[in-house]
Coordinates of N, CA and C in Angstrom, one line a residue:
M86 N 75.5 42.4 -17.8 CA 75.4 41.4 -16.7 C 74.0 40.8 -16.6
T87 N 73.9 39.6 -16.6 CA 72.7 38.9 -16.8 C 72.7 37.5 -16.3
T88 N 71.6 36.9 -16.0 CA 71.5 35.4 -15.8 C 70.3 35.0 -16.6
I89 N 70.6 34.1 -17.6 CA 69.5 33.4 -18.3 C 69.8 32.0 -18.3
I90 N 68.6 31.2 -18.1 CA 68.6 29.8 -18.0 C 67.7 29.2 -19.0
G91 N 68.3 28.1 -19.7 CA 67.4 27.4 -20.7 C 67.3 25.9 -20.3
I92 N 66.2 25.4 -20.3 CA 66.0 24.0 -19.9 C 65.2 23.2 -20.9
E93 N 65.7 22.0 -21.3 CA 65.0 21.1 -22.2 C 64.3 20.0 -21.4
L94 N 63.0 19.9 -21.5 CA 62.2 18.8 -20.8 C 61.6 18.0 -21.9
R95 N 60.9 16.9 -21.6 CA 60.4 16.0 -22.5 C 59.3 16.7 -23.5
N96 N 58.5 17.4 -22.8 CA 57.3 18.0 -23.6 C 57.3 19.6 -23.7
R97 N 58.4 20.1 -23.2 CA 58.5 21.6 -23.3 C 60.0 22.1 -23.0
T98 N 60.1 23.4 -23.3 CA 61.4 24.1 -22.8 C 60.9 25.2 -21.9
I99 N 62.0 25.6 -21.1 CA 61.8 26.6 -20.3 C 63.0 27.6 -20.4
I100 N 62.7 28.9 -20.4 CA 63.7 30.0 -20.4 C 63.3 30.9 -19.3
G101 N 64.3 31.2 -18.5 CA 64.2 32.1 -17.3 C 65.2 33.3 -17.4
S102 N 64.9 34.4 -16.9 CA 65.9 35.5 -17.0 C 65.6 36.5 -15.8
D103 N 66.7 37.2 -15.6 CA 66.5 38.3 -14.6 C 66.1 39.5 -15.5
S104 N 66.0 40.6 -14.8 CA 65.5 41.8 -15.6 C 66.5 43.0 -15.5
Q105 N 67.5 42.9 -14.9 CA 68.4 43.9 -14.7 C 69.1 44.3 -16.0
A106 N 69.3 45.6 -16.3 CA 70.0 46.1 -17.4 C 70.8 47.3 -16.8
S107 N 71.8 47.8 -17.7 CA 72.5 48.9 -17.3 C 72.6 50.0 -18.3
M108 N 72.6 51.2 -17.9 CA 72.8 52.4 -18.8 C 74.0 53.1 -18.3
G109 N 75.2 52.7 -18.8 CA 76.4 53.2 -18.2 C 76.7 52.6 -17.0
L110 N 76.8 53.4 -15.9 CA 76.9 52.8 -14.5 C 75.6 52.7 -13.7
K111 N 74.6 53.2 -14.4 CA 73.3 53.2 -13.6 C 72.5 51.9 -13.9
K112 N 71.9 51.2 -12.9 CA 71.1 50.0 -13.0 C 69.7 50.4 -13.4
T113 N 69.1 49.6 -14.3 CA 67.6 49.8 -14.6 C 67.1 48.4 -14.9
Y114 N 65.9 48.4 -15.3 CA 65.2 47.1 -15.4 C 64.5 47.0 -16.8
M115 N 64.5 45.9 -17.4 CA 63.7 45.7 -18.7 C 62.4 45.0 -18.3
A116 N 61.3 45.7 -18.8 CA 60.0 45.2 -18.4 C 59.8 43.9 -19.1
G117 N 59.4 42.9 -18.5 CA 59.0 41.7 -19.1 C 60.4 40.8 -19.2
G118 N 61.5 41.3 -18.6 CA 62.7 40.5 -18.6 C 63.4 40.5 -19.9
K119 N 64.2 39.5 -20.2 CA 65.1 39.5 -21.4 C 64.7 38.2 -22.2
I120 N 63.4 37.9 -22.2 CA 62.9 36.8 -23.0 C 61.8 37.3 -23.9
A121 N 61.8 36.7 -25.1 CA 60.8 37.1 -26.1 C 60.4 35.9 -27.0
S122 N 59.3 36.1 -27.7 CA 59.0 35.1 -28.7 C 59.1 35.8 -30.0
A123 N 59.5 35.1 -31.1 CA 59.5 35.6 -32.4 C 59.1 34.4 -33.4
G124 N 57.9 34.4 -33.7 CA 57.3 33.4 -34.4 C 57.4 32.0 -33.6
K125 N 58.0 31.0 -34.2 CA 58.2 29.7 -33.5 C 59.3 29.6 -32.6
Y126 N 60.0 30.7 -32.4 CA 61.2 30.8 -31.7 C 60.9 31.5 -30.3
G127 N 61.6 30.9 -29.3 CA 61.6 31.8 -28.0 C 63.2 32.0 -27.8
F128 N 63.5 33.3 -27.2 CA 64.9 33.4 -26.9 C 65.0 34.4 -25.7
G129 N 66.3 34.4 -25.2 CA 66.7 35.2 -24.1 C 68.1 35.8 -24.6
L130 N 68.4 37.0 -24.3 CA 69.6 37.6 -24.7 C 70.4 38.2 -23.5
A131 N 71.6 37.8 -23.6 CA 72.7 38.4 -22.6 C 73.5 39.3 -23.5
G132 N 73.2 40.6 -23.4 CA 74.0 41.5 -24.3 C 73.2 42.9 -24.3
V133 N 73.5 43.6 -25.3 CA 72.9 45.0 -25.4 C 71.3 44.9 -25.6
A134 N 70.6 45.8 -24.9 CA 69.2 45.8 -24.9 C 68.8 46.1 -26.4
E135 N 69.5 47.0 -27.1 CA 69.2 47.3 -28.5 C 69.1 46.1 -29.4
L136 N 70.0 45.1 -29.3 CA 70.0 43.9 -30.0 C 68.8 43.1 -29.7
F137 N 68.4 43.1 -28.4 CA 67.2 42.3 -27.9 C 66.0 42.9 -28.6
Q138 N 65.9 44.2 -28.7 CA 64.7 44.9 -29.3 C 64.8 44.5 -30.8
R139 N 65.9 44.6 -31.5 CA 66.0 44.3 -32.9 C 65.5 42.8 -33.3
L140 N 65.9 41.9 -32.3 CA 65.6 40.5 -32.5 C 64.1 40.2 -32.3
K141 N 63.5 41.0 -31.5 CA 62.0 40.9 -31.4 C 61.2 41.4 -32.6
R142 N 61.9 42.3 -33.3 CA 61.2 42.8 -34.4 C 61.7 42.2 -35.7
A143 N 62.7 41.4 -35.7 CA 63.3 40.8 -37.0 C 62.4 39.8 -37.6
D144 N 62.7 39.5 -38.9 CA 62.1 38.5 -39.6 C 63.0 37.3 -39.5
W145 N 62.8 36.3 -38.5 CA 63.5 35.2 -38.4 C 63.4 34.2 -39.5
P146 N 64.4 33.3 -39.6 CA 64.3 32.4 -40.7 C 63.2 31.3 -40.4
E147 N 62.6 30.8 -41.4 CA 61.6 29.8 -41.3 C 62.3 28.6 -40.8
I148 N 61.6 27.8 -39.9 CA 62.2 26.6 -39.4 C 62.1 25.5 -40.4
D149 N 63.3 24.9 -40.8 CA 63.4 23.8 -41.7 C 63.4 22.5 -40.9
R150 N 62.3 21.9 -40.8 CA 62.1 20.6 -39.9 C 62.8 19.5 -40.6
A151 N 63.2 19.5 -42.0 CA 63.9 18.4 -42.6 C 65.3 18.4 -42.3
V152 N 65.8 19.5 -41.8 CA 67.3 19.6 -41.5 C 67.5 19.3 -39.9
D153 N 68.5 18.5 -39.7 CA 68.9 18.4 -38.3 C 69.0 19.7 -37.5
P154 N 68.4 19.8 -36.3 CA 68.3 21.1 -35.6 C 69.6 21.8 -35.4
E155 N 70.7 21.0 -35.1 CA 72.0 21.6 -34.8 C 72.7 22.2 -36.1
R156 N 72.4 21.4 -37.2 CA 72.9 22.0 -38.4 C 72.1 23.2 -38.8
F157 N 70.8 23.2 -38.6 CA 69.9 24.3 -39.0 C 70.4 25.6 -38.2
V158 N 70.7 25.3 -36.8 CA 71.1 26.5 -36.1 C 72.4 26.9 -36.5
N159 N 73.5 26.1 -36.8 CA 74.7 26.4 -37.3 C 74.8 27.2 -38.7
D160 N 73.9 26.6 -39.6 CA 74.0 27.0 -41.0 C 72.9 28.2 -41.3
T161 N 72.0 28.4 -40.4 CA 70.9 29.4 -40.8 C 70.7 30.4 -39.6
V162 N 70.5 29.9 -38.4 CA 70.2 30.8 -37.3 C 71.4 31.6 -36.8
L163 N 72.5 30.9 -36.7 CA 73.6 31.7 -36.1 C 74.0 32.8 -37.2
P164 N 74.1 32.5 -38.4 CA 74.4 33.6 -39.4 C 73.5 34.8 -39.3
F165 N 72.2 34.4 -39.1 CA 71.1 35.5 -39.0 C 71.4 36.3 -37.8
L166 N 71.8 35.7 -36.7 CA 71.9 36.4 -35.4 C 73.1 37.3 -35.5
L167 N 74.1 36.9 -36.1 CA 75.4 37.6 -36.3 C 75.2 38.8 -37.3
E168 N 74.3 38.6 -38.3 CA 74.1 39.7 -39.2 C 73.3 40.8 -38.5
E169 N 72.3 40.4 -37.6 CA 71.4 41.4 -36.9 C 72.5 42.2 -35.9
Q170 N 73.4 41.5 -35.3 CA 74.3 42.1 -34.4 C 75.2 43.1 -35.2
S171 N 75.6 42.7 -36.4 CA 76.5 43.5 -37.3 C 75.7 44.8 -37.6
K172 N 74.5 44.7 -38.0 CA 73.6 45.8 -38.3 C 73.5 46.8 -37.2
M173 N 73.4 46.3 -36.0 CA 73.3 47.2 -34.9 C 74.7 47.9 -34.7
F174 N 75.8 47.2 -34.9 CA 77.1 47.8 -34.8 C 77.3 48.9 -35.9
Q175 N 76.7 48.7 -37.1 CA 76.8 49.6 -38.1 C 75.9 50.9 -37.8
D176 N 74.7 50.7 -37.3 CA 73.8 51.7 -37.1 C 74.3 52.6 -36.0
F177 N 75.1 52.1 -35.0 CA 75.6 52.9 -33.9 C 77.1 53.3 -34.1
E178 N 77.6 52.9 -35.2 CA 78.8 53.3 -35.6 C 79.9 52.9 -34.5
V179 N 79.8 51.6 -34.2 CA 80.6 51.0 -33.2 C 81.9 50.7 -33.8
P180 N 83.1 51.2 -33.3 CA 84.4 51.0 -33.9 C 84.7 49.5 -33.9
E181 N 85.5 49.2 -35.0 CA 85.9 47.8 -35.2 C 86.6 47.1 -34.0
E182 N 87.4 47.8 -33.3 CA 88.2 47.2 -32.2 C 87.2 47.0 -31.1
V183 N 86.1 47.6 -30.9 CA 85.1 47.4 -29.9 C 84.3 46.1 -30.3
R184 N 83.9 46.1 -31.6 CA 83.3 44.9 -32.2 C 83.9 43.5 -32.0
E185 N 85.2 43.6 -32.2 CA 86.1 42.4 -32.1 C 86.0 41.8 -30.7
N186 N 85.9 42.7 -29.7 CA 85.9 42.2 -28.2 C 84.5 42.1 -27.7
Y187 N 83.4 42.3 -28.4 CA 82.1 42.2 -28.0 C 81.5 40.9 -28.3
A188 N 80.8 40.3 -27.4 CA 80.0 39.2 -27.6 C 78.7 39.1 -26.8
S189 N 77.6 38.8 -27.5 CA 76.4 38.5 -26.9 C 76.2 37.0 -26.8
A190 N 75.2 36.7 -26.0 CA 74.9 35.3 -25.8 C 73.4 35.1 -26.0
V191 N 72.9 34.2 -26.8 CA 71.5 34.0 -27.0 C 71.1 32.6 -26.4
M192 N 70.0 32.5 -25.7 CA 69.4 31.3 -25.4 C 68.3 31.1 -26.3
L193 N 68.3 30.2 -27.1 CA 67.3 30.0 -28.2 C 66.6 28.7 -28.0
T194 N 65.2 28.7 -28.2 CA 64.5 27.5 -28.1 C 63.6 27.4 -29.4
F195 N 63.4 26.2 -30.0 CA 62.4 25.9 -30.9 C 62.3 24.4 -31.1
S196 N 61.2 23.9 -31.4 CA 61.0 22.4 -31.6 C 61.4 21.7 -30.4
K197 N 61.2 22.2 -29.2 CA 61.4 21.5 -27.8 C 62.9 21.3 -27.6
R198 N 63.7 22.1 -28.3 CA 65.1 22.2 -28.0 C 65.7 23.5 -27.5
V199 N 66.9 23.5 -26.9 CA 67.4 24.7 -26.4 C 68.8 24.8 -26.9
F200 N 69.3 25.9 -27.4 CA 70.6 26.1 -27.9 C 71.1 27.3 -27.2
E201 N 72.4 27.2 -26.7 CA 73.1 28.3 -26.1 C 74.1 28.8 -27.1
L202 N 73.9 30.0 -27.6 CA 74.8 30.5 -28.7 C 75.6 31.8 -28.3
Q203 N 76.8 31.7 -28.6 CA 77.7 32.9 -28.3 C 77.8 33.5 -29.6
L204 N 77.4 34.8 -29.7 CA 77.5 35.5 -31.0 C 78.9 36.2 -31.2
V205 N 79.8 35.1 -31.6 CA 81.1 35.6 -31.9 C 81.3 34.9 -33.3
K206 N 81.7 35.5 -34.2 CA 81.9 35.0 -35.6 C 82.7 33.8 -35.6
G207 N 82.2 32.7 -36.2 CA 82.9 31.4 -36.3 C 82.7 30.5 -35.1
L208 N 82.0 30.9 -34.1 CA 81.8 30.0 -32.9 C 80.5 29.3 -33.1
S209 N 80.4 28.0 -32.9 CA 79.2 27.2 -33.1 C 78.6 26.9 -31.8
P210 N 77.3 26.5 -31.7 CA 76.8 26.1 -30.4 C 77.3 24.8 -30.0
L211 N 77.4 24.6 -28.8 CA 77.9 23.3 -28.3 C 76.8 22.7 -27.4
P212 N 76.0 21.6 -27.9 CA 75.0 21.0 -27.2 C 75.6 20.4 -25.7
E213 N 74.9 20.7 -24.6 CA 75.3 20.1 -23.3 C 74.4 18.9 -23.1
A214 N 75.1 17.8 -22.4 CA 74.4 16.6 -22.3 C 73.2 16.6 -21.5
R215 N 73.1 17.4 -20.5 CA 71.9 17.4 -19.5 C 70.7 18.2 -20.1
G216 N 70.8 19.1 -21.1 CA 69.8 19.8 -21.5 C 69.5 21.1 -20.5
V217 N 70.6 21.4 -19.8 CA 70.5 22.5 -19.0 C 71.6 23.5 -19.2
Y218 N 71.1 24.7 -19.5 CA 72.1 25.7 -20.1 C 71.9 27.1 -19.3
S219 N 72.9 27.8 -19.2 CA 73.0 29.2 -18.6 C 73.9 30.0 -19.2
V220 N 73.6 31.3 -19.3 CA 74.6 32.3 -19.8 C 74.6 33.5 -19.0
G221 N 75.6 34.3 -19.0 CA 75.6 35.6 -18.3 C 76.4 35.5 -17.0
S222 N 76.5 36.6 -16.4 CA 77.4 36.7 -15.2 C 76.9 35.8 -14.0
G223 N 75.8 35.5 -13.9 CA 75.2 34.6 -12.8 C 75.0 33.2 -13.3
S224 N 75.6 32.8 -14.5 CA 75.2 31.5 -15.0 C 75.8 30.4 -14.2
E225 N 77.0 30.5 -13.7 CA 77.7 29.5 -13.0 C 76.8 29.2 -11.6
Y226 N 76.5 30.3 -11.0 CA 75.6 30.1 -9.8 C 74.3 29.4 -10.0
A227 N 73.6 29.8 -11.1 CA 72.4 29.3 -11.5 C 72.5 27.7 -11.7
L228 N 73.6 27.4 -12.5 CA 73.9 26.0 -12.7 C 74.2 25.2 -11.6
G229 N 75.0 25.9 -10.7 CA 75.3 25.1 -9.4 C 74.0 24.8 -8.6
Y230 N 73.1 25.7 -8.6 CA 71.8 25.4 -7.8 C 71.1 24.3 -8.6
L231 N 71.0 24.4 -9.8 CA 70.1 23.4 -10.6 C 70.8 22.0 -10.5
G232 N 72.1 22.0 -10.3 CA 72.8 20.7 -10.3 C 72.4 20.0 -8.9
G233 N 71.9 20.6 -8.0 CA 71.6 19.9 -6.7 C 70.1 19.7 -6.5
V234 N 69.3 19.9 -7.6 CA 67.8 19.7 -7.5 C 67.5 18.3 -8.2
K235 N 66.5 17.7 -7.7 CA 66.1 16.3 -8.3 C 65.2 16.5 -9.5
K236 N 64.3 17.5 -9.4 CA 63.4 17.7 -10.5 C 63.4 19.3 -11.0
I237 N 63.7 19.4 -12.2 CA 63.7 20.8 -12.7 C 62.4 21.2 -13.4
N238 N 61.9 22.3 -13.0 CA 60.6 22.8 -13.6 C 60.7 24.3 -13.5
E239 N 59.5 25.0 -13.7 CA 59.4 26.3 -13.7 C 59.8 27.0 -12.4
E240 N 59.4 26.4 -11.3 CA 59.6 26.8 -9.9 C 61.1 26.7 -9.6
T241 N 61.8 25.7 -10.0 CA 63.2 25.6 -9.6 C 64.1 26.5 -10.6
V242 N 63.6 26.8 -11.8 CA 64.3 27.8 -12.6 C 64.2 29.2 -11.8
L243 N 63.0 29.5 -11.4 CA 62.8 30.8 -10.8 C 63.8 30.9 -9.5
T244 N 63.8 29.8 -8.7 CA 64.7 29.7 -7.5 C 66.1 29.8 -7.9
A245 N 66.6 29.2 -8.9 CA 67.9 29.3 -9.5 C 68.4 30.7 -9.9
L246 N 67.5 31.4 -10.6 CA 67.6 32.9 -10.9 C 67.8 33.6 -9.5
K247 N 67.0 33.4 -8.6 CA 67.1 34.1 -7.3 C 68.4 33.9 -6.6
A248 N 68.8 32.6 -6.7 CA 70.1 32.2 -5.9 C 71.2 32.9 -6.7
A249 N 71.2 33.1 -8.0 CA 72.3 33.6 -8.8 C 72.3 35.1 -8.5
A250 N 71.2 35.8 -8.3 CA 71.0 37.2 -8.0 C 71.6 37.4 -6.7
H251 N 71.5 36.5 -5.8 CA 71.8 36.7 -4.3 C 73.4 36.9 -4.3
V252 N 74.1 36.3 -5.1 CA 75.5 36.3 -5.2 C 76.3 37.0 -6.3
D253 N 75.4 37.5 -7.3 CA 75.9 38.0 -8.6 C 75.3 39.4 -8.6
G254 N 76.1 40.5 -8.4 CA 75.6 41.8 -8.5 C 75.1 42.3 -9.8
G255 N 75.4 41.5 -10.8 CA 74.9 41.8 -12.2 C 73.6 41.3 -12.5
S256 N 72.9 40.6 -11.7 CA 71.6 40.0 -11.9 C 70.7 40.4 -10.7
S257 N 69.5 40.8 -11.1 CA 68.4 41.0 -10.0 C 67.1 40.9 -10.7
G258 N 66.1 40.8 -9.8 CA 64.7 40.7 -10.2 C 64.1 42.1 -10.7
P259 N 63.0 42.0 -11.1 CA 62.0 40.9 -11.2 C 62.5 39.9 -12.2
F260 N 62.1 38.6 -11.8 CA 62.6 37.4 -12.7 C 61.4 37.0 -13.5
V261 N 61.8 36.5 -14.7 CA 60.7 36.0 -15.7 C 61.0 34.7 -16.1
V262 N 60.1 33.8 -16.1 CA 60.2 32.4 -16.5 C 59.1 32.1 -17.4
K263 N 59.5 31.7 -18.7 CA 58.5 31.4 -19.7 C 58.7 29.9 -20.2
T264 N 57.5 29.3 -20.5 CA 57.5 27.9 -21.0 C 57.1 27.9 -22.5
F265 N 57.8 27.1 -23.2 CA 57.5 27.1 -24.7 C 57.2 25.5 -25.0
R266 N 56.2 25.3 -25.8 CA 55.9 24.1 -26.1 C 55.9 23.8 -27.7

């Protein structure tokens, strides 16, 4: 259960997240939220905390600026993320029937672009027209709030996270908002 927001602006991108995590039925919190940097990438993860830790330590692909960003994400980044998820499943001996029904979502930013990726084999990212993205159990609430504001910035992303947490029991603070240039 999570709320992660990704925003594309002219000179920067913003990713915001809640910090709630769960260990079975017990709620806990991830220090620093669910956002990290990995080289020239920024990302947020809705999914298992172990995958988040793996992605923070992983050797991400070099960004190929000669290739269209959507194509690069589809052809290079998405397979990399699916492979990291697969390694996690193998390490924890996750049964195949559980793997088939499991999906993580990654909010990815690089080169002043944001990509919302569902880590399900064969599913490609779908760019949204507004440059406003959200994943997780509180995503619709966050998008609803952001749809009513005139100017989106770091402060409105923080307020959208709080609004989502107010009605979504799967999201709560502390909230983290990071800017990537």
